[in-house]
Structures are given as C-alpha cells and as structure tokens.
mmCIF file of N, CA, C and O in Angstrom:
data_model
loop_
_atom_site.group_PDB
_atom_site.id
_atom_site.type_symbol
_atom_site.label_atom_id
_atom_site.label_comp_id
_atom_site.label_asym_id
_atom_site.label_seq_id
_atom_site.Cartn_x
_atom_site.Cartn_y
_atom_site.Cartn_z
ATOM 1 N N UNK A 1489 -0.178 -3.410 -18.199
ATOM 2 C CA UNK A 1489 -1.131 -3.254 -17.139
ATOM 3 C C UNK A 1489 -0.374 -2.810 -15.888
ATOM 4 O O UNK A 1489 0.645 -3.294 -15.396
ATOM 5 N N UNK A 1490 -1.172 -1.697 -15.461
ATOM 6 C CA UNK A 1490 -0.639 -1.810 -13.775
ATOM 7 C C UNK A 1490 -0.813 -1.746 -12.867
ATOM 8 O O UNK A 1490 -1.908 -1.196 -12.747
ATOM 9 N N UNK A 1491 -0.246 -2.064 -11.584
ATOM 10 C CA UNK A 1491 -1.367 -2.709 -10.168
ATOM 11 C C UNK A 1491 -0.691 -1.260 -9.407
ATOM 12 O O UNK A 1491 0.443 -0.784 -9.368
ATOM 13 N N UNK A 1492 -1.842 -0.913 -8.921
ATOM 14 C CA UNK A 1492 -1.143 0.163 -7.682
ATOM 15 C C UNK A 1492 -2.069 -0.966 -6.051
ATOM 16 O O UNK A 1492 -3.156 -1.447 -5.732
ATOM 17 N N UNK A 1493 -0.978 -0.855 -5.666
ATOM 18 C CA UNK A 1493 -1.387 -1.572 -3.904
ATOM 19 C C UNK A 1493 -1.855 -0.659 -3.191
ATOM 20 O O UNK A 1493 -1.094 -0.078 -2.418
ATOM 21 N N UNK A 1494 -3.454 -0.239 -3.278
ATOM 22 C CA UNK A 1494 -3.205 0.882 -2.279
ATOM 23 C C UNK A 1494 -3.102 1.018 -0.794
ATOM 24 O O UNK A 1494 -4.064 0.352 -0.414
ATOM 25 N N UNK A 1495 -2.539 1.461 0.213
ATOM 26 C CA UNK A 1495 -2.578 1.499 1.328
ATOM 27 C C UNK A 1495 -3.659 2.305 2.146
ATOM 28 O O UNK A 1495 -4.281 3.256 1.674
ATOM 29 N N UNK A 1496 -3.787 1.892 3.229
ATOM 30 C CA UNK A 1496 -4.802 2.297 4.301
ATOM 31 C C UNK A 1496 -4.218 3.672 4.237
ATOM 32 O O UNK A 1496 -3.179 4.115 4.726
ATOM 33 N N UNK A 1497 -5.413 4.393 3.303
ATOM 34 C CA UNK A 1497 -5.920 5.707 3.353
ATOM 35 C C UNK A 1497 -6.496 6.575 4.647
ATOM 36 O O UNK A 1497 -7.476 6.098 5.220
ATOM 37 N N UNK A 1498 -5.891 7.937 5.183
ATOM 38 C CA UNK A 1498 -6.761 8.346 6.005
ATOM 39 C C UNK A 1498 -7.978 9.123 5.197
ATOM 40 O O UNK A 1498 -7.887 10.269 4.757
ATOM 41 N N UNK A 1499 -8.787 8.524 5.125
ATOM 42 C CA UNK A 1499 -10.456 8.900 4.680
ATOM 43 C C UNK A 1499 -11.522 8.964 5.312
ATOM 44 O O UNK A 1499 -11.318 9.263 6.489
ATOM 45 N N UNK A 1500 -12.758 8.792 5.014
ATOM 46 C CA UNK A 1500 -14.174 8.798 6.101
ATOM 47 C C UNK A 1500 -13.751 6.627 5.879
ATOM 48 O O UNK A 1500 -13.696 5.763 6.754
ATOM 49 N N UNK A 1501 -13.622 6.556 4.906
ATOM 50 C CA UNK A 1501 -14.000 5.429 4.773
ATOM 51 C C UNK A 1501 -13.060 4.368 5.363
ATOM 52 O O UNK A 1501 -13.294 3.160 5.332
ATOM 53 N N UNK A 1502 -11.767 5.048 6.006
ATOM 54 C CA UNK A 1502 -10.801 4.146 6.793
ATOM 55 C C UNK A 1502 -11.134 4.951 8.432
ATOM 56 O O UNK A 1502 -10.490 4.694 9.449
ATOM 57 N N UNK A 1503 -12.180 5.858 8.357
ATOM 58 C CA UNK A 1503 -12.361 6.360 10.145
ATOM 59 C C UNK A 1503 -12.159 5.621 11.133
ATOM 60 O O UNK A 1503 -11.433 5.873 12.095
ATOM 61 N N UNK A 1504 -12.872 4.549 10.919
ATOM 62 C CA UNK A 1504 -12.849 3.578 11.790
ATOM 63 C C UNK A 1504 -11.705 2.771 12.318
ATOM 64 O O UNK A 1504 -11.938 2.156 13.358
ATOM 65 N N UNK A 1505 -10.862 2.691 11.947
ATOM 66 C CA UNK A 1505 -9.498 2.113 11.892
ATOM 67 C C UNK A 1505 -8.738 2.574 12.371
ATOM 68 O O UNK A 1505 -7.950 2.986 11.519
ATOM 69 N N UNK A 1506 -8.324 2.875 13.628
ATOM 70 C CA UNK A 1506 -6.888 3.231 14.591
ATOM 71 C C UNK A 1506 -5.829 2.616 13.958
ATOM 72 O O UNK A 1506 -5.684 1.394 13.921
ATOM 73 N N UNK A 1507 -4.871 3.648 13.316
ATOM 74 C CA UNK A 1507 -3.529 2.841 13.041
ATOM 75 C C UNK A 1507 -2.537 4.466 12.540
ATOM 76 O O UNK A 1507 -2.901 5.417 11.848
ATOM 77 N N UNK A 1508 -1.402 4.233 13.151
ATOM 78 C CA UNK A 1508 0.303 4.998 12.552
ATOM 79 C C UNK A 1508 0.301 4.546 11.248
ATOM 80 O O UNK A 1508 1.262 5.071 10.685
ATOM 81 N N UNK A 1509 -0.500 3.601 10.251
ATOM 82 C CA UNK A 1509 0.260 3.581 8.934
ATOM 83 C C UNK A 1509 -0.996 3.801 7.846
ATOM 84 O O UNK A 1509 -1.167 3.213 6.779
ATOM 85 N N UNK A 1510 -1.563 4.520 8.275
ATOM 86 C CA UNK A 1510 -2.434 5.557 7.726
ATOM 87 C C UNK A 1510 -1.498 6.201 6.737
ATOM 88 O O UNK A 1510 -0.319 6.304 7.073
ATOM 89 N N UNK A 1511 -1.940 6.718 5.368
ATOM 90 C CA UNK A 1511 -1.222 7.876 4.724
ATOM 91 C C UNK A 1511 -2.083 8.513 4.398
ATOM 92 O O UNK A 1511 -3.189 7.978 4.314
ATOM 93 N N UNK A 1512 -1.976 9.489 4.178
ATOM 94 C CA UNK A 1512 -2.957 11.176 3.732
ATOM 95 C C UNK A 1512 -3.063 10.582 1.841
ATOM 96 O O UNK A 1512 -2.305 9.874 1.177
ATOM 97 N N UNK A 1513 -4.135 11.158 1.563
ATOM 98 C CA UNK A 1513 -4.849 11.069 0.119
ATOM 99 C C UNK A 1513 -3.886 11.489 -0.632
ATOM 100 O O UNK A 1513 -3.235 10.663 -1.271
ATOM 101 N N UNK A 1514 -3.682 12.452 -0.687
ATOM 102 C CA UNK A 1514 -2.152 12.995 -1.169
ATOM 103 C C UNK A 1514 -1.215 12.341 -1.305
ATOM 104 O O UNK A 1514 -0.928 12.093 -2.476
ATOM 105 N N UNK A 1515 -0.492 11.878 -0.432
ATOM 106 C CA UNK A 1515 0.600 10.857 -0.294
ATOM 107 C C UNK A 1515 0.386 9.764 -0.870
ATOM 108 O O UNK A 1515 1.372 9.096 -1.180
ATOM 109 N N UNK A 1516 -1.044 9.230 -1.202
ATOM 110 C CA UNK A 1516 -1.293 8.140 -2.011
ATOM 111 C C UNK A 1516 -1.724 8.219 -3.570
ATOM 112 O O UNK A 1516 -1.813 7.331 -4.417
ATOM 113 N N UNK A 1517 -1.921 9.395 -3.623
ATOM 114 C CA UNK A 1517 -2.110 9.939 -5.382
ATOM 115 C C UNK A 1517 -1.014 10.153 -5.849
ATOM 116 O O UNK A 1517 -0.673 9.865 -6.996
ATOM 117 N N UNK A 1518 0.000 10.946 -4.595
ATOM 118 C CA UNK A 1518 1.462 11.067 -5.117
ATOM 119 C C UNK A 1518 2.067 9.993 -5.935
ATOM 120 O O UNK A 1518 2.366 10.034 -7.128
ATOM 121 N N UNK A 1519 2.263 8.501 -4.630
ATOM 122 C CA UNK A 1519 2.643 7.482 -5.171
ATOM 123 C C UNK A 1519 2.069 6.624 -6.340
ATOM 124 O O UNK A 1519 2.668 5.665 -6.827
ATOM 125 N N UNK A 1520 0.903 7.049 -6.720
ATOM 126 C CA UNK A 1520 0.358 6.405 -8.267
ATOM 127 C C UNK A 1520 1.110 7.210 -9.271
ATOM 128 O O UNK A 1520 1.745 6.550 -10.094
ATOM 129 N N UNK A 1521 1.161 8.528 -9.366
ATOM 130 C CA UNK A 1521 1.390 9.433 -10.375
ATOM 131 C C UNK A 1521 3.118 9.160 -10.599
ATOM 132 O O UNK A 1521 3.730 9.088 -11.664
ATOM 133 N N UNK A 1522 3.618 9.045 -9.254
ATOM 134 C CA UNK A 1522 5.313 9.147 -9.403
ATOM 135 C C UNK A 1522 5.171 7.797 -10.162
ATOM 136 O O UNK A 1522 5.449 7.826 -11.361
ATOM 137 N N UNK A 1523 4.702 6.412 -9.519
ATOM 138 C CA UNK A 1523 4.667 5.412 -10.391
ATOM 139 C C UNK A 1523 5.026 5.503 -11.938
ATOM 140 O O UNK A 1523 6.008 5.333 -12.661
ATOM 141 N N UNK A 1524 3.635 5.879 -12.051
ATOM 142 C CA UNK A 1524 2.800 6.195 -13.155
ATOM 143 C C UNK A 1524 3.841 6.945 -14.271
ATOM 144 O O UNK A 1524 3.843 6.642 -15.464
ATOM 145 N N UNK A 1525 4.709 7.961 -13.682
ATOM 146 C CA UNK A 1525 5.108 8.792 -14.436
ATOM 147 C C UNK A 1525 7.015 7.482 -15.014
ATOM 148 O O UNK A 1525 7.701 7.628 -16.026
ATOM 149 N N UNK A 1526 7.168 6.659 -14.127
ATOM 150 C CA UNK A 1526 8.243 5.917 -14.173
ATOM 151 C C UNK A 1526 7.994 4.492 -15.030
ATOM 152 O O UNK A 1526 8.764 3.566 -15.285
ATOM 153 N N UNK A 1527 6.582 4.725 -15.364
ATOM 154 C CA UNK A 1527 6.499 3.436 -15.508
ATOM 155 C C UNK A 1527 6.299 2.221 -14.628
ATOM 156 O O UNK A 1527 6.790 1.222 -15.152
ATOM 157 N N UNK A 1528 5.922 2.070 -13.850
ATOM 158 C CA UNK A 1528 6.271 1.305 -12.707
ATOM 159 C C UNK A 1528 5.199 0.318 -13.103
ATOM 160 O O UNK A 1528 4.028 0.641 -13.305
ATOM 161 N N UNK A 1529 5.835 -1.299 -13.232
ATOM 162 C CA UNK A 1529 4.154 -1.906 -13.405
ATOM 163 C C UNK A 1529 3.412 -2.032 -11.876
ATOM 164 O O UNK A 1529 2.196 -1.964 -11.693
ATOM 165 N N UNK A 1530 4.271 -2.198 -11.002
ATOM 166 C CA UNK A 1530 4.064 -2.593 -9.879
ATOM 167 C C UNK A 1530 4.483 -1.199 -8.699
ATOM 168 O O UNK A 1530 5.562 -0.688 -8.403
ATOM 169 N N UNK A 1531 3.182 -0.953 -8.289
ATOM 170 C CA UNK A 1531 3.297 0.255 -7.409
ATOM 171 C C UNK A 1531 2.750 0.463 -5.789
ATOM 172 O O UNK A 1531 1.577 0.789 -5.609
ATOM 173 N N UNK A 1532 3.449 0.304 -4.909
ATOM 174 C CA UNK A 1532 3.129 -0.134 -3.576
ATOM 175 C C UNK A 1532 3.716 0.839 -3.168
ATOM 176 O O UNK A 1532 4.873 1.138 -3.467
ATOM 177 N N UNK A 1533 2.459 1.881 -1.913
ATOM 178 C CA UNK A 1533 2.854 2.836 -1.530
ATOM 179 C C UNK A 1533 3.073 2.633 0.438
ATOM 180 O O UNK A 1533 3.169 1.452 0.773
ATOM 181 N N UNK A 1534 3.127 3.433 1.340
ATOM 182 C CA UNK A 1534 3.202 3.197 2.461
ATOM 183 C C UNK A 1534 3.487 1.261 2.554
ATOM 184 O O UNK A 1534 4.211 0.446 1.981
ATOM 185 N N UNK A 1535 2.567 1.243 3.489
ATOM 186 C CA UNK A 1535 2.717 -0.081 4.118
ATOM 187 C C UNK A 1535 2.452 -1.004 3.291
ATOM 188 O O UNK A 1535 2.956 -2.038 3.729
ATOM 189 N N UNK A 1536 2.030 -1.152 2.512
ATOM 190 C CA UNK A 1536 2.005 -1.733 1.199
ATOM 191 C C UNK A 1536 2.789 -2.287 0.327
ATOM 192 O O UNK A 1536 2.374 -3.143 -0.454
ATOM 193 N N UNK A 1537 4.247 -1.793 0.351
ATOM 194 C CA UNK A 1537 5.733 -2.660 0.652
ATOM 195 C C UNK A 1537 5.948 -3.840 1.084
ATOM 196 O O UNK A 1537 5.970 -4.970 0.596
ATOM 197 N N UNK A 1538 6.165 -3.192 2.494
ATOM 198 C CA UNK A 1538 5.879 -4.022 3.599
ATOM 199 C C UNK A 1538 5.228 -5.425 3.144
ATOM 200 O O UNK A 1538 5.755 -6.537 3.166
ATOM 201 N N UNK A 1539 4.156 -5.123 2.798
ATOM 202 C CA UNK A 1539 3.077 -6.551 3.049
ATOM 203 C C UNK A 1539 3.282 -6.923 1.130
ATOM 204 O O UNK A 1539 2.755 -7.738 0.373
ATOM 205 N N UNK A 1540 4.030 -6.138 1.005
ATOM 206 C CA UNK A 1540 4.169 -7.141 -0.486
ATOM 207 C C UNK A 1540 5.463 -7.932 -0.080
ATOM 208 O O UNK A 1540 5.354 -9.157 -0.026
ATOM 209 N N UNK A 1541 6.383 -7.498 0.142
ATOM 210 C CA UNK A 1541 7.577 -8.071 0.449
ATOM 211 C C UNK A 1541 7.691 -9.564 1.391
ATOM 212 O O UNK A 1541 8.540 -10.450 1.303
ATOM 213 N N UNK A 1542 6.162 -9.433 2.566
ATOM 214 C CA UNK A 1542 5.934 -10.251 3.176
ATOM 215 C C UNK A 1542 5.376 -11.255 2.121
ATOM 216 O O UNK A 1542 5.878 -12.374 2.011
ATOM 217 N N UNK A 1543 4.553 -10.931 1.512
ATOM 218 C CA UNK A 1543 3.375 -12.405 0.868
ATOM 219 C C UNK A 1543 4.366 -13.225 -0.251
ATOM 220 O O UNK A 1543 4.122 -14.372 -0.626
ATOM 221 N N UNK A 1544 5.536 -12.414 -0.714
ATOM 222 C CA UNK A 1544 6.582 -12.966 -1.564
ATOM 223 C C UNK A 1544 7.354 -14.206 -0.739
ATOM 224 O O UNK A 1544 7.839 -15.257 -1.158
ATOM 225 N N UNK A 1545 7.256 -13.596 0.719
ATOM 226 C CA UNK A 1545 8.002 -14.591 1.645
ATOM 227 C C UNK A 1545 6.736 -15.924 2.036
ATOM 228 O O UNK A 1545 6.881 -17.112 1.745
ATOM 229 N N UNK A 1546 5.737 -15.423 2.629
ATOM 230 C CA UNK A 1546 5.199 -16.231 2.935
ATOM 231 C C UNK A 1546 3.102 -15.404 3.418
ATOM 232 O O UNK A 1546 2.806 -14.428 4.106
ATOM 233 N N UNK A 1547 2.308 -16.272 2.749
ATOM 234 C CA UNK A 1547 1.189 -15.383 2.787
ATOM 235 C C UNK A 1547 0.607 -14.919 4.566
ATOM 236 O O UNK A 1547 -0.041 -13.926 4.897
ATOM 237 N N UNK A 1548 1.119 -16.029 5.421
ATOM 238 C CA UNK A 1548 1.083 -16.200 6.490
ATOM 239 C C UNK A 1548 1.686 -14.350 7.169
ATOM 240 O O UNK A 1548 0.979 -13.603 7.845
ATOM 241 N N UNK A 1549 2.755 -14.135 6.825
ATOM 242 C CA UNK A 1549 3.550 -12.782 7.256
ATOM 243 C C UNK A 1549 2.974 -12.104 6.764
ATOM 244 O O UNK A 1549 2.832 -11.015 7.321
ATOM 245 N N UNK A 1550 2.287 -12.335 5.410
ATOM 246 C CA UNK A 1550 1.237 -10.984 4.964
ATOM 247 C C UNK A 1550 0.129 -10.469 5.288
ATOM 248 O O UNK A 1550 -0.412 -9.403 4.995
ATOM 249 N N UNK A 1551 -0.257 -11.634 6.144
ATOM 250 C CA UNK A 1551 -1.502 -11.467 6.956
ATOM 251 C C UNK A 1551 -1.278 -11.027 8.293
ATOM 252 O O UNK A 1551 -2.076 -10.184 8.704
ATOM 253 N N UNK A 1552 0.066 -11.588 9.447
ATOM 254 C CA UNK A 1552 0.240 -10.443 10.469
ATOM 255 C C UNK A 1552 0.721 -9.456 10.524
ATOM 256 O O UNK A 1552 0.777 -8.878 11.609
ATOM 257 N N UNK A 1553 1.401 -8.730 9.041
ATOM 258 C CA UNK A 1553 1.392 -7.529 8.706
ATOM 259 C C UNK A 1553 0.507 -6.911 8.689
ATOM 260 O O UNK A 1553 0.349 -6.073 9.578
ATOM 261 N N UNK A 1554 -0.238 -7.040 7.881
ATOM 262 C CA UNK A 1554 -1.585 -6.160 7.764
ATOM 263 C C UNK A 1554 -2.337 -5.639 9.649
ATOM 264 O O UNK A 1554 -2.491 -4.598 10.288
ATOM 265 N N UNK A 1555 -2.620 -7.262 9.864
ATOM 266 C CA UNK A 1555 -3.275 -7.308 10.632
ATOM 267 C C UNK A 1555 -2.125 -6.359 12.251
ATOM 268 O O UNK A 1555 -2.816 -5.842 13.129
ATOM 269 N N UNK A 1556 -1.121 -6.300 12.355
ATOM 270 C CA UNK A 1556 -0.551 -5.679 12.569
ATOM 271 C C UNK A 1556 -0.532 -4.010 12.900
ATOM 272 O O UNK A 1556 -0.348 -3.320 13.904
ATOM 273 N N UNK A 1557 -0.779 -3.810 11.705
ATOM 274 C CA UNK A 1557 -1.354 -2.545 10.971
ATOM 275 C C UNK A 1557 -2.357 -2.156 11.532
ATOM 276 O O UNK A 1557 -2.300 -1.234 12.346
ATOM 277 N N UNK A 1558 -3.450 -2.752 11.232
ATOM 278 C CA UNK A 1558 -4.819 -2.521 11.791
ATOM 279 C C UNK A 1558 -5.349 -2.969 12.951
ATOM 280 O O UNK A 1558 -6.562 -2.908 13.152
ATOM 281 N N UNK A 1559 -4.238 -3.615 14.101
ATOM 282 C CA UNK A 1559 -5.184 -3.587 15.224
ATOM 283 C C UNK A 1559 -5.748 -5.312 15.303
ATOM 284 O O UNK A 1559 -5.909 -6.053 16.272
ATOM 285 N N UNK A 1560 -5.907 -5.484 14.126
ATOM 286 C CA UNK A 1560 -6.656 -7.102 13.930
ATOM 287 C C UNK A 1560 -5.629 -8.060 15.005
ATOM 288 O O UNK A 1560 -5.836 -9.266 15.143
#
C-alpha cells in the first residue's frame, strides 16, 4: 500500500489560502509518479516533509507547522 501526503496544492480549491508553500499541480503529480516509480511506500511532497518529520517528533509541532503554513 501507499500513502502519498499531499501538500497544499495551488488549485481553485486551495484559492482561498494565502501561503509560500503552495506547490503547482505539476510539482505534486511529479512527486507521486517519481515516488511511485521508486517504490516509495511513503511519499511526502513540498511541505509535507516538514509536517511529517514534525508529528514523528511530536503531534503538537505538526499542528504549528501546518498551521504555520496556512496563516492559522
């Protein structure tokens, strides 16, 4: 099985959302397929790292990451 993390897409459906860690559609199909093509079970693209690396540490950091991110 495998998890792709996706990150805050620039889309209609992330418009609303002021943020630098936006990635283009592209850049996020990229990172499934490169995954995808490696095998990767676990696939975290842009900021999505980030906030995995955090919730491993503590769920607390994964939440002012995000929120970080978005302004929250």
């Amino acid at each position: 099985m495998f998890e792709f993390m996706a990150p805050l897409v620039d889309s209609p459906f992330s418009g609303g959302v002021v943020s630098d860690d936006k990635v283009s559609v592209a850049d996020a199909v990229d990172g499934l397929f490169l995954g995808l093509e490696h095998d990767d079970l676990e696939m975290q693209v842009g900021i999505t790292r980030d906030v995995y690396e955090a919730l491993r540490a503590s769920t607390d950091a994964a939440v002012r990451a995000v929120n970080a991110s978005t302004g929250g």
